[in-house]
mmCIF file of C-alpha atoms in Angstrom:
data_model
loop_
_atom_site.group_PDB
_atom_site.id
_atom_site.type_symbol
_atom_site.label_atom_id
_atom_site.label_comp_id
_atom_site.label_asym_id
_atom_site.label_seq_id
_atom_site.Cartn_x
_atom_site.Cartn_y
_atom_site.Cartn_z
ATOM 1 C CA UNK A 1 87.702 114.873 106.072
ATOM 2 C CA UNK A 2 84.262 116.241 106.000
ATOM 3 C CA UNK A 3 83.651 119.387 107.585
ATOM 4 C CA UNK A 4 80.298 120.262 109.724
ATOM 5 C CA UNK A 5 78.610 122.234 106.758
ATOM 6 C CA UNK A 6 79.005 119.445 104.397
ATOM 7 C CA UNK A 7 77.476 116.632 106.038
ATOM 8 C CA UNK A 8 73.930 115.034 105.537
ATOM 9 C CA UNK A 9 71.430 115.157 108.685
ATOM 10 C CA UNK A 10 71.407 111.548 109.764
ATOM 11 C CA UNK A 11 68.444 112.182 112.357
ATOM 12 C CA UNK A 12 65.445 114.318 111.619
ATOM 13 C CA UNK A 13 65.323 115.069 115.248
ATOM 14 C CA UNK A 14 68.437 117.350 115.164
ATOM 15 C CA UNK A 15 68.407 118.855 111.623
ATOM 16 C CA UNK A 16 66.892 122.096 112.732
ATOM 17 C CA UNK A 17 69.498 122.268 115.731
ATOM 18 C CA UNK A 18 72.109 121.316 113.616
ATOM 19 C CA UNK A 19 71.235 124.083 111.069
ATOM 20 C CA UNK A 20 70.563 126.554 113.880
ATOM 21 C CA UNK A 21 74.072 126.224 115.315
ATOM 22 C CA UNK A 22 76.018 126.511 112.372
ATOM 23 C CA UNK A 23 73.968 129.745 111.188
ATOM 24 C CA UNK A 24 74.166 131.017 114.953
ATOM 25 C CA UNK A 25 77.938 130.392 114.926
ATOM 26 C CA UNK A 26 78.568 132.060 111.814
ATOM 27 C CA UNK A 27 76.429 135.128 112.533
ATOM 28 C CA UNK A 28 78.251 135.594 115.988
ATOM 29 C CA UNK A 29 81.769 135.113 113.914
ATOM 30 C CA UNK A 30 82.652 132.504 115.769
ATOM 31 C CA UNK A 31 82.711 129.829 112.944
ATOM 32 C CA UNK A 32 85.174 131.553 110.427
ATOM 33 C CA UNK A 33 86.652 129.039 107.549
ATOM 34 C CA UNK A 34 89.897 129.851 106.687
ATOM 35 C CA UNK A 35 90.669 131.381 109.925
ATOM 36 C CA UNK A 36 92.959 129.998 112.486
ATOM 37 C CA UNK A 37 91.369 128.917 115.909
ATOM 38 C CA UNK A 38 91.719 130.877 119.051
ATOM 39 C CA UNK A 39 91.681 129.799 122.775
ATOM 40 C CA UNK A 40 88.576 131.783 123.063
ATOM 41 C CA UNK A 41 86.581 129.713 120.815
ATOM 42 C CA UNK A 42 85.389 127.602 123.431
ATOM 43 C CA UNK A 43 84.146 130.243 125.676
ATOM 44 C CA UNK A 44 82.543 131.961 122.824
ATOM 45 C CA UNK A 45 80.521 128.497 121.437
ATOM 46 C CA UNK A 46 79.500 127.706 125.168
ATOM 47 C CA UNK A 47 76.086 129.246 124.721
ATOM 48 C CA UNK A 48 75.763 127.479 121.405
ATOM 49 C CA UNK A 49 77.065 123.919 121.272
ATOM 50 C CA UNK A 50 75.961 122.613 124.748
ATOM 51 C CA UNK A 51 72.716 120.618 124.503
ATOM 52 C CA UNK A 52 71.813 120.493 127.940
ATOM 53 C CA UNK A 53 70.218 123.257 130.508
ATOM 54 C CA UNK A 54 72.503 125.170 132.658
ATOM 55 C CA UNK A 55 75.319 126.263 130.267
ATOM 56 C CA UNK A 56 78.752 125.197 131.852
ATOM 57 C CA UNK A 57 77.372 125.242 135.933
ATOM 58 C CA UNK A 58 77.100 121.475 135.807
ATOM 59 C CA UNK A 59 80.158 120.862 134.198
ATOM 60 C CA UNK A 60 82.057 123.335 136.955
ATOM 61 C CA UNK A 61 80.191 121.236 139.550
ATOM 62 C CA UNK A 62 81.296 118.026 138.182
ATOM 63 C CA UNK A 63 84.717 119.061 137.957
ATOM 64 C CA UNK A 64 84.889 119.931 141.440
ATOM 65 C CA UNK A 65 82.748 116.825 142.899
ATOM 66 C CA UNK A 66 84.671 114.170 141.006
ATOM 67 C CA UNK A 67 88.172 115.869 140.979
ATOM 68 C CA UNK A 68 88.609 116.081 137.491
ATOM 69 C CA UNK A 69 92.401 116.857 136.613
ATOM 70 C CA UNK A 70 94.806 116.922 133.850
ATOM 71 C CA UNK A 71 95.394 113.127 134.467
ATOM 72 C CA UNK A 72 91.844 112.367 134.085
ATOM 73 C CA UNK A 73 90.161 110.302 131.253
ATOM 74 C CA UNK A 74 86.431 111.553 130.556
ATOM 75 C CA UNK A 75 84.047 109.604 128.806
ATOM 76 C CA UNK A 76 80.953 111.580 127.405
ATOM 77 C CA UNK A 77 78.115 109.491 125.898
ATOM 78 C CA UNK A 78 75.643 111.266 124.043
ATOM 79 C CA UNK A 79 78.123 113.969 123.332
ATOM 80 C CA UNK A 80 76.027 115.892 120.990
ATOM 81 C CA UNK A 81 78.268 119.245 119.172
ATOM 82 C CA UNK A 82 80.899 118.241 121.723
ATOM 83 C CA UNK A 83 80.634 121.564 123.618
ATOM 84 C CA UNK A 84 80.969 119.824 127.738
ATOM 85 C CA UNK A 85 83.652 117.508 126.191
ATOM 86 C CA UNK A 86 85.624 120.901 124.981
ATOM 87 C CA UNK A 87 84.672 122.785 128.181
ATOM 88 C CA UNK A 88 86.088 120.166 130.113
ATOM 89 C CA UNK A 89 89.413 119.354 128.325
ATOM 90 C CA UNK A 90 90.053 123.201 127.883
ATOM 91 C CA UNK A 91 89.324 124.053 131.772
ATOM 92 C CA UNK A 92 91.289 121.126 133.097
ATOM 93 C CA UNK A 93 93.609 119.679 130.521
ATOM 94 C CA UNK A 94 91.826 116.308 130.940
ATOM 95 C CA UNK A 95 91.459 114.157 127.838
ATOM 96 C CA UNK A 96 87.842 113.362 126.749
ATOM 97 C CA UNK A 97 86.416 110.817 124.395
ATOM 98 C CA UNK A 98 83.132 112.117 122.971
ATOM 99 C CA UNK A 99 80.875 109.625 121.908
ATOM 100 C CA UNK A 100 77.592 109.745 119.936
ATOM 101 C CA UNK A 101 75.527 107.771 117.733
ATOM 102 C CA UNK A 102 74.661 110.285 115.029
ATOM 103 C CA UNK A 103 77.662 110.916 112.395
ATOM 104 C CA UNK A 104 76.661 114.315 111.485
ATOM 105 C CA UNK A 105 76.771 115.567 115.360
ATOM 106 C CA UNK A 106 80.294 113.432 115.552
ATOM 107 C CA UNK A 107 81.715 115.229 112.360
ATOM 108 C CA UNK A 108 80.332 118.657 113.981
ATOM 109 C CA UNK A 109 82.154 118.004 117.479
ATOM 110 C CA UNK A 110 85.397 116.727 115.305
ATOM 111 C CA UNK A 111 85.200 120.402 113.255
ATOM 112 C CA UNK A 112 84.647 122.646 116.241
ATOM 113 C CA UNK A 113 87.003 120.460 118.433
ATOM 114 C CA UNK A 114 89.589 121.494 115.440
ATOM 115 C CA UNK A 115 88.958 125.041 115.327
ATOM 116 C CA UNK A 116 89.449 125.555 119.051
ATOM 117 C CA UNK A 117 92.507 123.368 118.851
ATOM 118 C CA UNK A 118 91.550 120.778 121.265
ATOM 119 C CA UNK A 119 92.163 117.782 118.988
ATOM 120 C CA UNK A 120 95.048 116.620 121.569
ATOM 121 C CA UNK A 121 92.506 116.304 124.080
ATOM 122 C CA UNK A 122 89.198 115.583 122.678
ATOM 123 C CA UNK A 123 88.647 112.248 120.571
ATOM 124 C CA UNK A 124 85.125 112.306 118.728
ATOM 125 C CA UNK A 125 83.530 108.630 118.098
ATOM 126 C CA UNK A 126 80.730 107.991 116.344
ATOM 127 C CA UNK A 127 78.641 104.641 115.902
#
């Protein structure tokens, strides 16, 4: 399986963002190859892996307003790095399918989800 660092960018729009994300995660000590994931990964990555404004606040509002629970199935279109998908899954236990058209973003999403230990609740799909 390809890792987030080994995939060639598929879309110039996010190339610099992808590189900045990986560099930021490494510099912060969050992305550590060969280190077992911890439950703290999602909270540590929130400020780096969400491609929207407002950090987790809009997601907390969605959880409350939509009544997202462990029994919920959530579809996240345009999931990018998968930050919101991981956040929802960790906070509620719901299953999230994260969909993005860009293969490199899907690989990053899958890789970071694995490092967070959330592969049972977050599925990344590209295409």
